[in-house]
Tab-separated table of C-alpha atoms and ligand atoms in Angstrom:
chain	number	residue	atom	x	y	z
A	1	UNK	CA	115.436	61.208	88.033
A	2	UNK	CA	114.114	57.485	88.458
A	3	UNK	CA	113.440	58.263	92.180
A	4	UNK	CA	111.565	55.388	94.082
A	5	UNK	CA	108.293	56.326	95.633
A	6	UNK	CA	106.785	54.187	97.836
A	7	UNK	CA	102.353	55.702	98.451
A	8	UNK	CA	100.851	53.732	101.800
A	9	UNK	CA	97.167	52.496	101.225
A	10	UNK	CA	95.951	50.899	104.442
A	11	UNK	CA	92.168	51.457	105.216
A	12	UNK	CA	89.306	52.552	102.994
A	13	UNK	CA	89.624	56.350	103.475
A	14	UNK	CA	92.768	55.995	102.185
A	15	UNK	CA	92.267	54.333	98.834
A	16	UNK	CA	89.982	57.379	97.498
A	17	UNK	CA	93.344	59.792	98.337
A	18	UNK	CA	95.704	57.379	96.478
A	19	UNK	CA	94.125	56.581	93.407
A	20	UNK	CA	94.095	60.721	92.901
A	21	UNK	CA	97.798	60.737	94.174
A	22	UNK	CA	99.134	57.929	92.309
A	23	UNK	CA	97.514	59.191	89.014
A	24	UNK	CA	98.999	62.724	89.053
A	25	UNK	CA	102.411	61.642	89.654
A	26	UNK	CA	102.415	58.967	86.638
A	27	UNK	CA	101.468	61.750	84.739
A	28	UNK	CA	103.734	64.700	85.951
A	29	UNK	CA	106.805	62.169	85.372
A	30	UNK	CA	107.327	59.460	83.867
A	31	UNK	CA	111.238	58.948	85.875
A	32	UNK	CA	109.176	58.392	89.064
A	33	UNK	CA	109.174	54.549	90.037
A	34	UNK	CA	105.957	54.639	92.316
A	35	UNK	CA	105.060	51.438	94.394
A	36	UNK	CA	101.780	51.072	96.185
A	37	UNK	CA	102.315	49.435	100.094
A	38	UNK	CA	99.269	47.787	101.160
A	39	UNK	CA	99.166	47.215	104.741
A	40	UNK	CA	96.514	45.122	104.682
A	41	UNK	CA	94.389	46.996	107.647
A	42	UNK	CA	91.306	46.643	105.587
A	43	UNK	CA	90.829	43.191	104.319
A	44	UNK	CA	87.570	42.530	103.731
A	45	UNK	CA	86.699	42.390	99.546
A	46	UNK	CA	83.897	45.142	100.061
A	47	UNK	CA	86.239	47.400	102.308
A	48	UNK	CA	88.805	47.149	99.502
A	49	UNK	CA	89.196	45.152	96.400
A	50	UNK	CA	86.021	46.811	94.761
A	51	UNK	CA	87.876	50.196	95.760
A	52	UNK	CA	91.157	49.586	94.015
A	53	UNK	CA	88.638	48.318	90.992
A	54	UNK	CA	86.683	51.206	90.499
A	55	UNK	CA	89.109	53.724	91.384
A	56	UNK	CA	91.752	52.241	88.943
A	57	UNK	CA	95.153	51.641	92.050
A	58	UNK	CA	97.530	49.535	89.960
A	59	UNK	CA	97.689	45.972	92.581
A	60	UNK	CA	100.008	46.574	95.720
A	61	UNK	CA	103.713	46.054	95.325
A	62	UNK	CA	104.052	44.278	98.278
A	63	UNK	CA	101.341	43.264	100.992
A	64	UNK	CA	102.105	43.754	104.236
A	65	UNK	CA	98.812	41.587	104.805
A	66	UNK	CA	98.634	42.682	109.073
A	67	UNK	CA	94.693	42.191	109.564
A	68	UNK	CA	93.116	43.662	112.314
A	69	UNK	CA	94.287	43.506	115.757
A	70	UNK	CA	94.460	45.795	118.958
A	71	UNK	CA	96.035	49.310	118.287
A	72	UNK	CA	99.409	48.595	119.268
A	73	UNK	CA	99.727	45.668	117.785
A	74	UNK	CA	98.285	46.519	114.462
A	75	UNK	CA	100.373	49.270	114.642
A	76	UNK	CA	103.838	47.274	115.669
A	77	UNK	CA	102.943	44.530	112.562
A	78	UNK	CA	102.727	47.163	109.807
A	79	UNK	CA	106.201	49.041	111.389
A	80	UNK	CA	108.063	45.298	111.135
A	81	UNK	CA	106.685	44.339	107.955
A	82	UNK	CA	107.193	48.165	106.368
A	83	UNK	CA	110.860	48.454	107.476
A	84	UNK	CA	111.409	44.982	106.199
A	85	UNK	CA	109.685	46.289	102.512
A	86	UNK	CA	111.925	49.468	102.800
A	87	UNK	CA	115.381	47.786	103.376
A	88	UNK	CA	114.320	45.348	99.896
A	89	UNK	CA	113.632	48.529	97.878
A	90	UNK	CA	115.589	51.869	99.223
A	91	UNK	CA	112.423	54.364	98.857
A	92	UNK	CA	113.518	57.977	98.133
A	93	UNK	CA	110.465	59.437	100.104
A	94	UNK	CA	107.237	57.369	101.421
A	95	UNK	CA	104.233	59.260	100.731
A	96	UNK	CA	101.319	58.283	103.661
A	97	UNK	CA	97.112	59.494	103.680
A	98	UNK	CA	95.226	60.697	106.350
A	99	UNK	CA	95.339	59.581	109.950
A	100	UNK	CA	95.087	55.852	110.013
A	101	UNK	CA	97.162	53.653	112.291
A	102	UNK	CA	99.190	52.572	108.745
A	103	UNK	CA	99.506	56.068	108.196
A	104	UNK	CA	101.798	56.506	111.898
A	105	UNK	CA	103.544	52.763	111.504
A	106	UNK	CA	104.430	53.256	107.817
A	107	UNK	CA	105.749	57.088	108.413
A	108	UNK	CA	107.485	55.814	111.622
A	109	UNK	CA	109.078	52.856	109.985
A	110	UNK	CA	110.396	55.194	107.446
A	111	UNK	CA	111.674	57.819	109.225
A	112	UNK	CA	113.936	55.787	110.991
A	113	UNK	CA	115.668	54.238	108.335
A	114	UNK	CA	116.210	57.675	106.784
A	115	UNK	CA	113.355	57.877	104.130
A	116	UNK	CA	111.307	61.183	104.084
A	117	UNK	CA	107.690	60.664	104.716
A	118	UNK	CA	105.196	62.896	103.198
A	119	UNK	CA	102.254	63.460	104.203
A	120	UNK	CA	99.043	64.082	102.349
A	121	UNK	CA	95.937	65.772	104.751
A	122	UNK	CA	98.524	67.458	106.829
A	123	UNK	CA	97.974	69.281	109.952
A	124	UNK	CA	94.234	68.972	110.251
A	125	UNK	CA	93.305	68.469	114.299
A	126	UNK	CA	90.264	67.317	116.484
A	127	UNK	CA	92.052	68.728	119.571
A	128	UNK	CA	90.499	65.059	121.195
A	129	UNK	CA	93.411	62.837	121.727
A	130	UNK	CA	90.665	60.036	122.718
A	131	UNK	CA	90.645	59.990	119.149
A	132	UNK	CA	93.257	57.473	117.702
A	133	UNK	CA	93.291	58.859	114.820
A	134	UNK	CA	93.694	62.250	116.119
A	135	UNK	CA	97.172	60.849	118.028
A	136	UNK	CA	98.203	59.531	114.391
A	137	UNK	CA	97.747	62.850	113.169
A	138	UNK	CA	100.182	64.256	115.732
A	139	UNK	CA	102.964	62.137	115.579
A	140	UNK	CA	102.954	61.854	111.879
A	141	UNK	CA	103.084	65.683	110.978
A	142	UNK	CA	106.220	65.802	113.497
A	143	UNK	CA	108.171	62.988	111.484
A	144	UNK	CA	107.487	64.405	107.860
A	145	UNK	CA	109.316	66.041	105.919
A	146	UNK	CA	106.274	67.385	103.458
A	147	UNK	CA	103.738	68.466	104.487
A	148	UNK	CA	100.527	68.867	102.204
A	149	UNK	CA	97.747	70.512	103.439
A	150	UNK	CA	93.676	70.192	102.562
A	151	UNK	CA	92.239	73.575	104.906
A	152	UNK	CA	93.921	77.052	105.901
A	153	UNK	CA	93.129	75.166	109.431
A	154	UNK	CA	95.988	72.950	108.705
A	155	UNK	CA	98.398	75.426	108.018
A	156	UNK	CA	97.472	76.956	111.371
A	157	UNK	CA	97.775	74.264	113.930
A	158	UNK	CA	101.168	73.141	112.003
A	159	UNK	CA	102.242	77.038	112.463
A	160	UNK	CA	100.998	76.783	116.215
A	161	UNK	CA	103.108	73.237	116.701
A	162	UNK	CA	106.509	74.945	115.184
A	163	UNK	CA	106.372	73.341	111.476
A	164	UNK	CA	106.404	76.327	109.202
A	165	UNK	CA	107.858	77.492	105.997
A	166	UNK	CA	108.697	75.668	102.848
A	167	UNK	CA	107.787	72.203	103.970
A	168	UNK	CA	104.414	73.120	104.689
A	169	UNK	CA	101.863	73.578	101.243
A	170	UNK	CA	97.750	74.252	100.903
A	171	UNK	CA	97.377	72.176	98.053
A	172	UNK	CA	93.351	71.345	98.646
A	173	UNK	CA	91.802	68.433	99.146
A	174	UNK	CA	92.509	65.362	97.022
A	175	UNK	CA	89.468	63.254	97.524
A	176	UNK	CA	87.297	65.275	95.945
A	177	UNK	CA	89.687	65.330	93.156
A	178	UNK	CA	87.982	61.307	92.819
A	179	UNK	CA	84.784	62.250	93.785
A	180	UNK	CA	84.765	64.864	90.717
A	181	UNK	CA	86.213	62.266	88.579
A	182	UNK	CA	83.609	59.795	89.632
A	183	UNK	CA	80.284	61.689	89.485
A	184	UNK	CA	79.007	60.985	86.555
A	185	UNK	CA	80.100	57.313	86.654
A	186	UNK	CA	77.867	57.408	90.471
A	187	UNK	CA	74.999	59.661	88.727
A	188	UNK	CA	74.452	57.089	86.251
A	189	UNK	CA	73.994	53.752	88.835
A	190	UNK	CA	70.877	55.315	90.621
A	191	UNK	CA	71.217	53.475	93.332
A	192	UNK	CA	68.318	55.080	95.585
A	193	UNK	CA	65.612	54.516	92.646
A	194	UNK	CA	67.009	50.684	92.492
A	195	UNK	CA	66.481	50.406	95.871
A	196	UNK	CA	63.024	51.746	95.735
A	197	UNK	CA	63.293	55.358	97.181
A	198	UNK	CA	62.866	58.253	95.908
A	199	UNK	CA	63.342	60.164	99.012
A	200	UNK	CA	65.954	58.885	101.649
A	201	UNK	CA	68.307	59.531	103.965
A	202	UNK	CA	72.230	57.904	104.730
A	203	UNK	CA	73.768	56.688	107.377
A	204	UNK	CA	77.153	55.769	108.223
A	205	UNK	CA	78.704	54.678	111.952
A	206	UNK	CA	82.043	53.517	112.883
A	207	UNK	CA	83.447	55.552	115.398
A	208	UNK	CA	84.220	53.788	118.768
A	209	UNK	CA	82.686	56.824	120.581
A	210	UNK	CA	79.275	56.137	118.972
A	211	UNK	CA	79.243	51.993	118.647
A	212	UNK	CA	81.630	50.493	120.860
A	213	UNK	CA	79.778	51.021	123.871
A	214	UNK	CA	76.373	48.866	123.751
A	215	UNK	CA	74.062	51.397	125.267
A	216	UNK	CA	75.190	54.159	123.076
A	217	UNK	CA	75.211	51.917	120.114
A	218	UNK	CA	71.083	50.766	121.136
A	219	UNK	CA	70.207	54.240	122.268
A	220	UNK	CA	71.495	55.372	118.588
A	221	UNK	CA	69.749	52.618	116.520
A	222	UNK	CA	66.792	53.135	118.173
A	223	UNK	CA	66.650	56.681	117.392
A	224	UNK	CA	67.468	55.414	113.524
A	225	UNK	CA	64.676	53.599	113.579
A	226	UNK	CA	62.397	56.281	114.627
A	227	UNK	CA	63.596	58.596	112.378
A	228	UNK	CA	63.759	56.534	109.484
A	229	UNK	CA	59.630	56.088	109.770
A	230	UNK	CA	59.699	60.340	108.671
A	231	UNK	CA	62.351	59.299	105.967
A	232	UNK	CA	63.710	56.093	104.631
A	233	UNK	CA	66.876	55.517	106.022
A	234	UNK	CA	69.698	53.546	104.334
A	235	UNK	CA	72.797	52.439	106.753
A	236	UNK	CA	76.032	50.782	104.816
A	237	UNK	CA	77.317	49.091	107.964
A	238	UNK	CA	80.889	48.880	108.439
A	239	UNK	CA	82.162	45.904	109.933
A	240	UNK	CA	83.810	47.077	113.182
A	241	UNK	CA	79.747	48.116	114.130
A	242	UNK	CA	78.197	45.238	113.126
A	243	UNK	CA	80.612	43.379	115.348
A	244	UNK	CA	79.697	45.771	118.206
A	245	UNK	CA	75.681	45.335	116.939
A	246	UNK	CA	76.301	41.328	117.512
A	247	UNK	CA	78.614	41.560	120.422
A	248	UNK	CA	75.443	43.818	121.942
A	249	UNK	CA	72.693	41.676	120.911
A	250	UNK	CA	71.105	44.365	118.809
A	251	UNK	CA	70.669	42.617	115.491
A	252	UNK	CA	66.589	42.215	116.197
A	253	UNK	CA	66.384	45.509	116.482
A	254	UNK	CA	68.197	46.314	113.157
A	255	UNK	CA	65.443	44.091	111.718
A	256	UNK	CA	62.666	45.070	113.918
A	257	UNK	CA	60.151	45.359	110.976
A	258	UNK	CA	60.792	49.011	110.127
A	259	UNK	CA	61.373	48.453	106.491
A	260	UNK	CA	62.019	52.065	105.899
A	261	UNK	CA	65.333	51.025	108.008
A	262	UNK	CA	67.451	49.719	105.301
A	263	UNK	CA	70.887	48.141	106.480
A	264	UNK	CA	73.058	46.956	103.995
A	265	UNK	CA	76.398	46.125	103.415
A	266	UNK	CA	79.544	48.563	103.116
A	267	UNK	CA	79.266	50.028	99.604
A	268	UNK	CA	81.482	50.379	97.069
A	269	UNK	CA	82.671	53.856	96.058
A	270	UNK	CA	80.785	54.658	93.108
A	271	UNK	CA	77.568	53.405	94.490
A	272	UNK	CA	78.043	55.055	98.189
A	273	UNK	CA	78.843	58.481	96.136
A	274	UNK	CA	75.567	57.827	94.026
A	275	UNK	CA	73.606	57.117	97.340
A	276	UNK	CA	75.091	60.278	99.008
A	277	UNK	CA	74.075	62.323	96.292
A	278	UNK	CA	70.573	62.227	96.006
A	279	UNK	CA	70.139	62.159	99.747
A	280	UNK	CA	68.074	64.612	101.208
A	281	UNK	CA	70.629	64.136	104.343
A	282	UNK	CA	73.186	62.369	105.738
A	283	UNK	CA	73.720	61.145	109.072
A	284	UNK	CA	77.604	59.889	110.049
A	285	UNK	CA	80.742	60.395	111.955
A	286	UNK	CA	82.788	59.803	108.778
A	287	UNK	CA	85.625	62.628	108.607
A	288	UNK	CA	85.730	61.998	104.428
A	289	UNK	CA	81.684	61.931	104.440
A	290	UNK	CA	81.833	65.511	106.182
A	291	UNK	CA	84.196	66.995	103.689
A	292	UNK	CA	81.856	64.834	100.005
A	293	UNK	CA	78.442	66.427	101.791
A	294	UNK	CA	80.235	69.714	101.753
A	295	UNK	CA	81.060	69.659	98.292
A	296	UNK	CA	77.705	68.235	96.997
A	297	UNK	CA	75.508	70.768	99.315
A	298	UNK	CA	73.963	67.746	101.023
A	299	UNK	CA	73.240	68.411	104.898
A	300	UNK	CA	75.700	66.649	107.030
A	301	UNK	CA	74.380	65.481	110.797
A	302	UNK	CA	77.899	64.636	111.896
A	303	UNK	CA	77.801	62.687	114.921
A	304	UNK	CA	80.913	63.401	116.763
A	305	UNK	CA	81.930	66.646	119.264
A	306	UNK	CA	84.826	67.567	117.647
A	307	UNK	CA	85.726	67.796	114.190
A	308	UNK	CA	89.572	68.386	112.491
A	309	UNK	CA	87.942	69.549	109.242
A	310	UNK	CA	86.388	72.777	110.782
A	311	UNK	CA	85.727	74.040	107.234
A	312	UNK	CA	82.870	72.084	106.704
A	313	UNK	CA	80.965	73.320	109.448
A	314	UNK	CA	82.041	77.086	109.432
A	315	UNK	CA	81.598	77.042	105.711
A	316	UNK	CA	80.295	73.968	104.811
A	317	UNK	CA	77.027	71.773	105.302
A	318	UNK	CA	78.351	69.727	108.473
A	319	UNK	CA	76.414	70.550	112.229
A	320	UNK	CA	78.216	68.604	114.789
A	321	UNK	CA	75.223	66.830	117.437
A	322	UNK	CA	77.490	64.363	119.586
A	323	UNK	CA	75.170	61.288	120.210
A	324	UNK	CA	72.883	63.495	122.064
A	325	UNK	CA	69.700	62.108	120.965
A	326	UNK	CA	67.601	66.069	120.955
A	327	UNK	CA	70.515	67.360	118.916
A	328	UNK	CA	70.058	64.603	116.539
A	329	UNK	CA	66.264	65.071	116.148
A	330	UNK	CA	66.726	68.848	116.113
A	331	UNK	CA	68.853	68.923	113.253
A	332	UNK	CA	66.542	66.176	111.593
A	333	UNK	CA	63.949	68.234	110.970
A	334	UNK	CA	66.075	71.704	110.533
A	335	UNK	CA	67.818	69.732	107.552
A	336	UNK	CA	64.301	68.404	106.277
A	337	UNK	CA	62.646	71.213	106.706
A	338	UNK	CA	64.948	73.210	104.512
A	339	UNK	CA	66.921	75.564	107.602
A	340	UNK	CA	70.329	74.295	106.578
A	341	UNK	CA	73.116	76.088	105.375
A	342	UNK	CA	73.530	75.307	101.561
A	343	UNK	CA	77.662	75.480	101.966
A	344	UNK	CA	79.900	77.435	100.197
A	345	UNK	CA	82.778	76.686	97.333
A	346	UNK	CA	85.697	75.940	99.339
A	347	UNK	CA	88.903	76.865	97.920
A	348	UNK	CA	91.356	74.550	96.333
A	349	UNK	CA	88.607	71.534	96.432
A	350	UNK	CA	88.303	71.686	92.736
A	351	UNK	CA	89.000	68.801	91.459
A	352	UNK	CA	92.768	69.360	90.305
A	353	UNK	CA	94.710	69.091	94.360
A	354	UNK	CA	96.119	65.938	93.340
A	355	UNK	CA	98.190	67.645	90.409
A	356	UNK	CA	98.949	70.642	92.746
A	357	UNK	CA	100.350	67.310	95.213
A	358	UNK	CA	102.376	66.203	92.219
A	359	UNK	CA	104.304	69.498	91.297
A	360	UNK	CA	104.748	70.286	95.259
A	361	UNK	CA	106.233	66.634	95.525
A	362	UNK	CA	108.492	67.218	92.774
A	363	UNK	CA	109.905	70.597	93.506
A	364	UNK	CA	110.894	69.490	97.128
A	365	UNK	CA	112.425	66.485	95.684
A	366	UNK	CA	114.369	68.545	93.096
A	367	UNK	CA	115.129	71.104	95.515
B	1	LIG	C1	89.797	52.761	110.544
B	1	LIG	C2	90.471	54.063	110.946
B	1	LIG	C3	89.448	55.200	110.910
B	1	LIG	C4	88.713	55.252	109.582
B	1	LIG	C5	88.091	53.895	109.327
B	1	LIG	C6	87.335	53.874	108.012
B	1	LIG	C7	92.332	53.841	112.540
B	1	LIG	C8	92.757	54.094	113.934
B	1	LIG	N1	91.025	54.027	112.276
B	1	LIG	O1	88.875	52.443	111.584
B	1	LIG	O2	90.127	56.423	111.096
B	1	LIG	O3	87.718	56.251	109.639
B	1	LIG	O4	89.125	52.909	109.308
B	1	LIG	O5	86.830	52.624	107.716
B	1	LIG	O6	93.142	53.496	111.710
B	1	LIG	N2	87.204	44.928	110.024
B	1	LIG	C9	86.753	43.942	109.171
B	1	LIG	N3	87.167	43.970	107.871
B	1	LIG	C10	87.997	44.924	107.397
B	1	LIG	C11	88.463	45.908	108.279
B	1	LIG	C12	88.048	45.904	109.574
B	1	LIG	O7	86.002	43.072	109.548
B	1	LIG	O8	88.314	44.881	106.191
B	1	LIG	C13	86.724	44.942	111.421
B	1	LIG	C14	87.543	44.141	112.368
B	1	LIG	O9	86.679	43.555	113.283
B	1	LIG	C15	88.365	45.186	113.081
B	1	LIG	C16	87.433	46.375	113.085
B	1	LIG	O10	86.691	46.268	111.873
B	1	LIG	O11	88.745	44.794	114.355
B	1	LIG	C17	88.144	47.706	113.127
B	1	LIG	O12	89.041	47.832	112.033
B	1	LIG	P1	90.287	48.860	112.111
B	1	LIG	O13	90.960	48.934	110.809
B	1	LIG	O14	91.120	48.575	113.289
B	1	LIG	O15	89.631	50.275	112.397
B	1	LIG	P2	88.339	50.946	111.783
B	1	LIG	O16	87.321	51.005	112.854
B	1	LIG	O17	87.959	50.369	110.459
């Protein structure tokens, strides 16, 4: 067949998707000539490097190398640079992940010089179009021409938009095809015990609703910190807050003595899935996070209003609280004190989506 394929890593949530991805279709054929596009929207060694190391993603065949920048203009640098990568190589299809701004450039840039774009996490929607991501999501599913689908949700609100039919597949969720693949390596580390707890909970924040406006971001640490003297807290800060935390003039109170209030650097995968493991809870607006608590029964305080991955609340272990700092505390102690739904086995997250991407991929392709 020797079809080129390009698959679009951009930001962290994306690498876990591609590594499954990229290793199903070496293996369902050999004819495939698959090139990884990095955009370059993550950067930072701990954000990415470590990611491609431990998840084994052959290097990038070409680096679009954007940085970070406003949305637009992030967005306008990857759609330049991609089209310019496109018209070297002639792509057959471009595969994109999720609903990051390289995900919309790299699909748009594409699309418009004729090369199908399929897209893997298809169809899932927050119904918030505050939500960049959520506006990603959108325009994306309208430009592909494959759609592959993680939820029955998906299929829905795809159905509901007018893209139905043969294009359209619920292939399950690829990321926990890594996370399976990974457990034991994570198990191993012990990364709680090495950190001196044997009871904790995790924390994750990114979301511009929860740290990009200072008295949100100081109302939320604060509660943190108060929480975190009932259970040890540990909080992987990603870099967009802990620009907001020094933009705010809130790093004292990260430090404020509490030394059950552990912030550390983003982690890499393995030692994040370790961490998430053993937690007695997690605390995060990570859509990924919602989805890995599901499938490891941890309970998941998601703080955002809205979710596009439904599933994990309705049959999962996510409870959505906002920022609303009684909701928080509420669901604190419900998840401590044992009142938590335990979540159930959610269909098609078993480990083997990424092969189901593969034969879906080459069928339409064929077809
Ligand atoms: C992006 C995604 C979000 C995803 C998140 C996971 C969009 C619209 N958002 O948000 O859906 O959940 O990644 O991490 O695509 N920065 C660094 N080093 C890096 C990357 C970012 O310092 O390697 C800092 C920069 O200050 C940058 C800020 O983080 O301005 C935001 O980065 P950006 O990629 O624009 O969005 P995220 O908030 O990471």
């Amino acid at each position: 067949m020797g079809a080129r394929v390009d698959l679009v890593a951009g930001a962290r949530p994306n690498f876990m998707k591609v590594a499954a991805v990229h290793r199903a279709l070496s293996a369902a054929s050999g004819a495939l000539e698959i090139r990884i596009v990095h955009t370059g929207q993550h950067y930072d060694a701990e954000m990415n490097d470590v990611f491609f190391e431990q998840l084994g993603i052959p290097p990038p065949g070409v680096h679009l190398e954007v940085g970070s920048g406003p949305q637009g203009a992030q967005t306008a640098w990857i759609l330049e640079r991609y089209e310019a990568a496109i018209l070297g190589a002639r792509p057959r299809a471009t595969v994109v992940f999720g609903d990051v701004n390289s995900t919309l450039a790299s699909a748009l840039a594409a699309v418009k010089l004729g090369v199908d774009v399929v897209h893997v996490e298809a169809g899932l929607r927050s119904f918030d179009r505050t939500m960049p991501e959520e506006i990603n999501r959108l325009v994306t599913d309208a430009l592909s021409s494959l759609l592959l689908v993680s939820e029955p949700s998906g299929v829905a609100n795809l159905a509901r938009e007018g893209i139905r039919g043969s294009s359209v597949r619920l292939v399950g969720n690829v990321m926990i095809d890594t996370l399976r693949r990974e457990a034991e390596a994570a198990a191993r580390l012990e990364v709680g015990r090495g950190m001196g707890l044997s009871e904790y909970g995790l924390v994750t924040l990114h979301r511009p609703a929860n740290v990009d406006e200072p008295a949100v971001l100081e109302r939320l640490i604060r509660l943190l910190v108060e929480l975190s003297t009932v259970l040890p807290l540990v909080f992987p800060m990603h870099p967009r807050t802990r620009e907001s935390v020094r933009r705010a003039g809130l790093e004292g109170l990260l430090f404020s003595g509490a030394s059950t209030f552990k912030v550390v650097e983003p982690l890499p995968y393995r030692e994040n899935l370790s961490l998430m493991s053993s937690a007695r809870l997690v605390l995060t607006d990570s859509g990924g996070m919602q989805e890995e608590t599901t499938v490891l029964g941890v309970p998941c305080i998601t703080l955002r209003d809205t979710t596009e991955r439904p599933i994990t609340v309705e049959r999962g272990t996510s409870r959505l609280v906002g920022n609303d700092v009684e909701k928080i505390r509420a669901a604190f102690r419900d998840a401590l004190s044992g009142s938590w739904p335990r979540g159930e086995t959610i269909p098609l997250w078993d480990g083997a989506a990424a092969p189901r991407v593969a034969s879906a991929f080459l069928e339409w392709l064929e077809a």
